[in-house]
Every structure is written in C-alpha cells, then in structure tokens.
Amino acid sequence: MDLVDDGDTSRAGRVRRRRRSRVLSRYAGRPIRLIWRYVARHKFAHSVVLLSVVAAVGCALASQYGIRNLIDALASGRAHPQNVVRAFAVLVVLILADNLFWRVAGWISARTFVAVTGDIRREMFDYLAGHAPSFFSDKQPGVLSSRISATANAVYVLENTVAWTALPPSLTVIGAIAMVAAVSVPMSLTLVGISAVLAFCLFLLARKGTARHEAFAKQAASVDGELVDVIGNMGLVRAFCAVFPERRRFDGQLAAENDARKRSLLYLEKLRLLHAVATSILSACVLGWTVWLWSIDQATTGDVVLIGSLGFSILHGSRDIAVAFVDLTQHVARLGEASETLLIPHSMPEPTKAAPLEVRRAMVDFENVTFAYPGRRAVLNSLNLHIEAGERVGLVGPSGAGKSTVLALLQHFYEPGSGTVRISGQDIAHVTVQSLQAALSIVPQDVTLLHRSLLENIRYGCPDASEADVRRACQDAHCLEFIAALPEGLETISGDRGAKLSGGQRQRIAIARAILKDSPILLLDEATSALDTASEIAIQSALERLMKNRTVIAIAHRLSTLQSFDRIVVLNRGRVVQQGSPAQLATVPGIYRDTLARQIKRTPAPRPDLM
C-alpha cells in the first residue's frame, strides 16, 4: 500500500488514495489498532526485535540459574574442579549472549521504530491535506501540526516503552516465577495467582485514569495552538500593545495545562505506590518461605540465593511493569485523542467514479446554486450565472453579497446546498480534485507565500518550470526589478507567509505564479488591492497579458480595474441584480453606478506638476 500521494493521477492511483483515506478514518479514537497498522508493515523487523528481547531476557534469567549452579558447585569443594569450571563457562556464555541479543534488538529497532514514525507522519499529513477548507477554518494550525507530531511521537514512545521497559520485566517476572517452580511448585503457583490479581487491579485503576490523561493531551495541544497563533501574529500583538495581555492569557493556559498534567502524573504515582507496597510484601514472603524450606532441608543454599535473586527480579520487574503500564496508559490516551482529531471522516471526499475535468471550452455555469455557511443565513439564493469561454467577468456588490463565496464554490472548497456548478459543462462535484485545481489559477487578495525561496513560491503550481520561464513570468508581472534588488535574488527566502515582502510585492509574486501556471480559468480576488495607484497602472499591463485567451472572474472594489472587462455582474443578497458592460451599467441606476460615482468623487484630480 502506498504511504502518500506519489503523483499517480491514474484511476488506480486515485482509488488507492480514496481507499487509504476510508481505512484511516476507521482508526479515529482507536489507538491500539492504529499502532498495529504501522507495526504490521514491518513485521519481520519487529519480530527480530521481539525474539532478540526474549532471548536476552532468557539468557539473563538463565544466568541467575547459572549462579545457583556455580554456588552449589563451589559447595562441593576443590575435589571436583571440573564442576566449577563447567558452571563458570556456562555462566560466561550466558552473560555474553545476553549482551549480544540486546545489541541486535537495539540495532534493528533504531531503524524500524524511526521508519514507523515516518510512515505515520506521511499518512497523517496526506490524510489531513484531504480535508475540506472548512475543516481548517475551525482549527488552529498549531493544534493540527502538534497533533501530527504527537501521534508520531506517541507511537515512537510506545514502541520504545514496550520494547525496553514493559516487555523485558514482563518476561523476567514470567520466567522467574517459572524458575521458582524448580524449588517449590506451590510457591510458583501462589506467585502466579497473586500476580494475576495484582495485574487485574492495576488494569482497572489505570482505565479510570484515562480521562485525566486525555484532558492533559487536549490541554497540551491547545497551548501549542495558542503559541503558534500568537507568534504568527506578533506584528498584530505589538501594534495593539497586547504583549502583556497575551502573556496573562498564556499564563492562564499554561496553568491549566500544568494542572491537567499534575492530575495525570499524581494518579500514576498512586498506582506506582500501590504496586510498590504489594510487591515488597510479596517478595519478603517469598524469601521467608524459601528460608523455611531450607531450614527443613527441602532447599539448598543455592536455592535460597536463587529464590532471593528471583524475588528481587520479580520485585523490580513488576515495579518496572507498573511504571511502564501506567506510562503506556498516558501515551495511549494521548494517541487516541490526537487520532480522534485528525482522522475524522473527510466531509467532501472525492467521488469513487470521479473523472478528470476536460476543459474543451472554459465556460462556467452556476445553476440554481444556494449556499449557506454552517449556522448562518444563506449567502447565495438560487444563483444562476453563465460565463462564456474567454469572457472577462467582474463581480461587484456590497460586503456579504456572495462574491467570495462564488470563487470558493468554483474551487470546490464547499458543497452547494442545492444546485450545480459546472466547468465546460461538467459538474465539478464529480471531477477529480487535481484536475479541477489544474484548470484554475487564482490571485488572492491576501497573498500567502510559503517560508521558502521566491523561486519555489513562483513555480509552486508548475514545479517543472525552468528558471528562464520563471524570470519571464516575473518580467510580465513587473516583479523582476525588485527581485533583482534583493540580496539573493530569486533564492531569497520570503519569510513566514511572505513577511519579508510588502503587500504589493507579494501580489506581484502571486501574479507571476499565476502566469507561470497558465490555467484556462483565472480568478482574481482584489488582485491589485495592495498596490498604490502608480503600481496598479504599471501592473495592469501584466494583468492584461495574464487574462489574454482566458476565462476571467474578478472581484474588485476598485471599479477602475474592471473597465476593460466584457461584463459586470452585480450581486446583492446572493442574487444577480444587475449585469452588463461597464459602459452600460454606468448609465443605469443601481449599485454599480452609485459605487462608481462615489469612487470618482473620492479620486483626487491629477496635479499639473505631475502631468
């Protein structure tokens, strides 16, 4: 099974990805099944680790029996040195084998456990990327990213805890009890019964603490999300003198997290204390029982040493089991909480029979489309809109009229409540996501850049483009000049979301990115809003070249940018209330003419000294 979307756009590849998404969603809130999913991918390596640990523990236990034989051989005196040499040789071999098996287990686990965490991160990111945009609008980025890391780290810690903290003492206790049977079967059976009762009690108590561990996991993720949110908006925080209020807010969140962590850890300590008292009493009783057997000549001196050694092994081993068990409970709870957040079913999965979008003529149709955001009134009401291939259409209207929603539905960010959105006559709800995205280029109002080089950002939609192609796109977008002035040119890192660039520079980068992508349908969402008048005039030529031979849908509050368009569509309360050419609407009473008049009135007359 593939781990990530490897670029396979074939039908078989899409079927595999859909099947993988459906399977992953079944693991939400089921941490043990989720762990087994990834462990099963490396069965042989995990089997080697398991067998090596079993062999190492077996050798360690056999070493204690070897010490018992050596003591009994020494008791026979110097008359039989061959018995001493034989017991000594066996003990040395067991000690060497013990160390060798541990090193084999460590070597294999170093590769395997890391591979498992890589598998988890890749699949979790792949699944997360398949969520609809509405999923991300309701979640903090820091919370989601921390949960991906928490899921992988929890599995890594769980594997290490099982391999090195839980499994060895468990095997030691089982083996030690079995070896006690060589001295006294009743004693061994008694230990089995007491250990079973103790383990069952610990299991029940540990389950009662799950809610505390889950509460801590949620609070920790919330603190991570708050940190990312504040750090990502530090400019806003400083601009409004909110550093101290944010500190107080963070202190409150941190106090809540610390309180949740304390409740979780104290509950674990109670379990450890209960176990420590029980095992101490048990070990003392077993040792006293053995001394009594020796006193009635039913056990040798070596048996007393062996039982004493095994008693301490059981004591320390069961203590380690308790520590590991309660730690495992905490990490399983954290894994369950993280997986429950990440692996909720996709709200807009790609249809099983989705076909690639074929853009023969890039026309767009909204047919009786109604849409409302969750918990809000309808934004679009039976919207009907036809845009011909190659037509330039500007969307105008008051805030909340539905302009941005039209672009969002065209990109299939949301499912319409009713009606159909079509491109080239095909319902976009039944086409593949990748083919739809390839048909659209967008220059948004709030340009987002990745924390990478400008070169990578510009060719984000066309990763195979040559640097020469990138430079031509930059030249057409009138951004080559300011890029050349940067210390590292196209290799300059843009900063977090493009923080190192001005708003106008980011929009020019976005235009260059759209030019390079060369999609048949172009969406402009206030594409020149961050530009001053002089820059806007300079970039209009770039937009003209970008819009040539494309279907264009543009949102613009500055109506001067739409004067060369074929048609203006005026929206109000989710309906088309006016449409026509800019010249026609300028003479017809309505929203367009009123807005145009206000903007002309606000525009200052040109100064003679600047003409």
Tab-separated table of N, CA and C in Angstrom, residues 473-528:
chain	number	residue	atom	x	y	z
A	473	ALA	N	8.037	35.040	-16.422
A	473	ALA	CA	6.802	35.314	-15.697
A	473	ALA	C	6.978	36.510	-14.764
A	474	CYS	N	8.136	36.605	-14.126
A	474	CYS	CA	8.415	37.746	-13.250
A	474	CYS	C	8.460	39.052	-14.041
A	475	GLN	N	9.026	38.975	-15.225
A	475	GLN	CA	9.100	40.178	-16.056
A	475	GLN	C	7.695	40.627	-16.467
A	476	ASP	N	6.843	39.677	-16.846
A	476	ASP	CA	5.470	40.010	-17.221
A	476	ASP	C	4.684	40.556	-16.034
A	477	ALA	N	5.032	40.100	-14.827
A	477	ALA	CA	4.322	40.550	-13.627
A	477	ALA	C	4.951	41.795	-13.012
A	478	HIS	N	5.980	42.339	-13.658
A	478	HIS	CA	6.661	43.554	-13.185
A	478	HIS	C	7.234	43.380	-11.772
A	479	CYS	N	7.770	42.198	-11.491
A	479	CYS	CA	8.405	41.996	-10.194
A	479	CYS	C	9.875	41.627	-10.309
A	480	LEU	N	10.375	41.560	-11.546
A	480	LEU	CA	11.772	41.176	-11.741
A	480	LEU	C	12.717	42.228	-11.176
A	481	GLU	N	12.303	43.486	-11.267
A	481	GLU	CA	13.181	44.574	-10.824
A	481	GLU	C	13.407	44.527	-9.319
A	482	PHE	N	12.333	44.390	-8.539
A	482	PHE	CA	12.531	44.377	-7.082
A	482	PHE	C	13.184	43.065	-6.637
A	483	ILE	N	12.965	41.958	-7.373
A	483	ILE	CA	13.618	40.695	-7.017
A	483	ILE	C	15.130	40.817	-7.245
A	484	ALA	N	15.511	41.467	-8.351
A	484	ALA	CA	16.936	41.647	-8.651
A	484	ALA	C	17.630	42.481	-7.584
A	485	ALA	N	16.878	43.367	-6.931
A	485	ALA	CA	17.471	44.227	-5.906
A	485	ALA	C	17.648	43.512	-4.571
A	486	LEU	N	17.033	42.338	-4.409
A	486	LEU	CA	17.175	41.581	-3.167
A	486	LEU	C	18.560	40.934	-3.094
A	487	PRO	N	19.098	40.745	-1.904
A	487	PRO	CA	20.465	40.215	-1.757
A	487	PRO	C	20.691	38.892	-2.479
A	488	GLU	N	19.708	37.988	-2.428
A	488	GLU	CA	19.873	36.670	-3.036
A	488	GLU	C	18.956	36.450	-4.217
A	489	GLY	N	18.344	37.518	-4.730
A	489	GLY	CA	17.512	37.409	-5.918
A	489	GLY	C	16.377	36.417	-5.735
A	490	LEU	N	16.222	35.508	-6.705
A	490	LEU	CA	15.146	34.517	-6.640
A	490	LEU	C	15.329	33.509	-5.504
A	491	GLU	N	16.527	33.410	-4.976
A	491	GLU	CA	16.779	32.483	-3.872
A	491	GLU	C	16.476	33.107	-2.513
A	492	THR	N	15.993	34.329	-2.497
A	492	THR	CA	15.642	34.995	-1.242
A	492	THR	C	14.466	34.282	-0.577
A	493	ILE	N	14.587	34.022	0.720
A	493	ILE	CA	13.505	33.391	1.470
A	493	ILE	C	12.430	34.437	1.756
A	494	SER	N	11.185	34.074	1.478
A	494	SER	CA	10.088	35.039	1.583
A	494	SER	C	9.698	35.353	3.023
A	495	GLY	N	10.064	34.490	3.972
A	495	GLY	CA	9.631	34.668	5.354
A	495	GLY	C	8.287	33.989	5.581
A	496	ASP	N	7.872	33.960	6.836
A	496	ASP	CA	6.612	33.310	7.187
A	496	ASP	C	5.459	34.016	6.494
A	497	ARG	N	4.761	33.294	5.598
A	497	ARG	CA	3.641	33.827	4.823
A	497	ARG	C	4.029	35.077	4.027
A	498	GLY	N	5.321	35.175	3.679
A	498	GLY	CA	5.776	36.297	2.868
A	498	GLY	C	6.047	37.550	3.661
A	499	ALA	N	6.384	37.409	4.945
A	499	ALA	CA	6.533	38.567	5.831
A	499	ALA	C	7.669	39.499	5.412
A	500	LYS	N	8.648	39.006	4.654
A	500	LYS	CA	9.773	39.848	4.255
A	500	LYS	C	9.457	40.752	3.064
A	501	LEU	N	8.279	40.583	2.480
A	501	LEU	CA	7.886	41.376	1.317
A	501	LEU	C	6.725	42.284	1.676
A	502	SER	N	6.600	43.380	0.927
A	502	SER	CA	5.450	44.255	1.121
A	502	SER	C	4.207	43.613	0.505
A	503	GLY	N	3.039	44.181	0.805
A	503	GLY	CA	1.798	43.639	0.250
A	503	GLY	C	1.797	43.691	-1.266
A	504	GLY	N	2.265	44.801	-1.834
A	504	GLY	CA	2.317	44.923	-3.288
A	504	GLY	C	3.277	43.930	-3.918
A	505	GLN	N	4.424	43.698	-3.271
A	505	GLN	CA	5.392	42.727	-3.790
A	505	GLN	C	4.829	41.318	-3.741
A	506	ARG	N	4.110	41.000	-2.668
A	506	ARG	CA	3.503	39.667	-2.585
A	506	ARG	C	2.469	39.473	-3.690
A	507	GLN	N	1.700	40.508	-4.004
A	507	GLN	CA	0.686	40.366	-5.053
A	507	GLN	C	1.344	40.216	-6.425
A	508	ARG	N	2.454	40.878	-6.648
A	508	ARG	CA	3.155	40.695	-7.929
A	508	ARG	C	3.707	39.278	-8.035
A	509	ILE	N	4.215	38.751	-6.906
A	509	ILE	CA	4.678	37.353	-6.900
A	509	ILE	C	3.513	36.427	-7.226
A	510	ALA	N	2.333	36.715	-6.675
A	510	ALA	CA	1.157	35.877	-6.939
A	510	ALA	C	0.754	35.949	-8.412
A	511	ILE	N	0.880	37.114	-9.009
A	511	ILE	CA	0.560	37.256	-10.438
A	511	ILE	C	1.558	36.464	-11.276
A	512	ALA	N	2.839	36.546	-10.920
A	512	ALA	CA	3.857	35.765	-11.637
A	512	ALA	C	3.585	34.277	-11.496
A	513	ARG	N	3.159	33.867	-10.328
A	513	ARG	CA	2.831	32.457	-10.080
A	513	ARG	C	1.673	32.009	-10.964
A	514	ALA	N	0.656	32.871	-11.104
A	514	ALA	CA	-0.493	32.549	-11.948
A	514	ALA	C	-0.116	32.538	-13.424
A	515	ILE	N	0.756	33.466	-13.844
A	515	ILE	CA	1.219	33.490	-15.233
A	515	ILE	C	1.926	32.186	-15.577
A	516	LEU	N	2.763	31.737	-14.654
A	516	LEU	CA	3.540	30.517	-14.900
A	516	LEU	C	2.645	29.282	-14.922
A	517	LYS	N	1.622	29.253	-14.095
A	517	LYS	CA	0.739	28.081	-14.051
A	517	LYS	C	-0.049	27.921	-15.347
A	518	ASP	N	-0.455	29.053	-15.952
A	518	ASP	CA	-1.073	29.041	-17.284
A	518	ASP	C	-2.336	28.181	-17.337
A	519	SER	N	-3.267	28.417	-16.404
A	519	SER	CA	-4.536	27.689	-16.386
A	519	SER	C	-5.568	28.397	-17.257
A	520	PRO	N	-6.565	27.665	-17.790
A	520	PRO	CA	-7.550	28.279	-18.690
A	520	PRO	C	-8.532	29.214	-17.992
A	521	ILE	N	-8.704	29.054	-16.673
A	521	ILE	CA	-9.631	29.907	-15.925
A	521	ILE	C	-8.838	30.655	-14.864
A	522	LEU	N	-9.038	31.967	-14.828
A	522	LEU	CA	-8.287	32.821	-13.910
A	522	LEU	C	-9.256	33.492	-12.943
A	523	LEU	N	-8.942	33.389	-11.647
A	523	LEU	CA	-9.741	34.029	-10.611
A	523	LEU	C	-8.920	35.133	-9.972
A	524	LEU	N	-9.449	36.349	-9.979
A	524	LEU	CA	-8.769	37.497	-9.394
A	524	LEU	C	-9.607	38.009	-8.233
A	525	ASP	N	-9.061	37.874	-7.033
A	525	ASP	CA	-9.778	38.332	-5.842
A	525	ASP	C	-9.059	39.563	-5.291
A	526	GLU	N	-9.504	40.747	-5.737
A	526	GLU	CA	-8.856	42.000	-5.337
A	526	GLU	C	-7.359	41.935	-5.634
A	527	ALA	N	-7.021	41.576	-6.869
A	527	ALA	CA	-5.632	41.292	-7.226
A	527	ALA	C	-4.723	42.502	-7.152
A	528	THR	N	-5.292	43.730	-7.140
A	528	THR	CA	-4.453	44.931	-7.065
A	528	THR	C	-4.758	45.747	-5.819
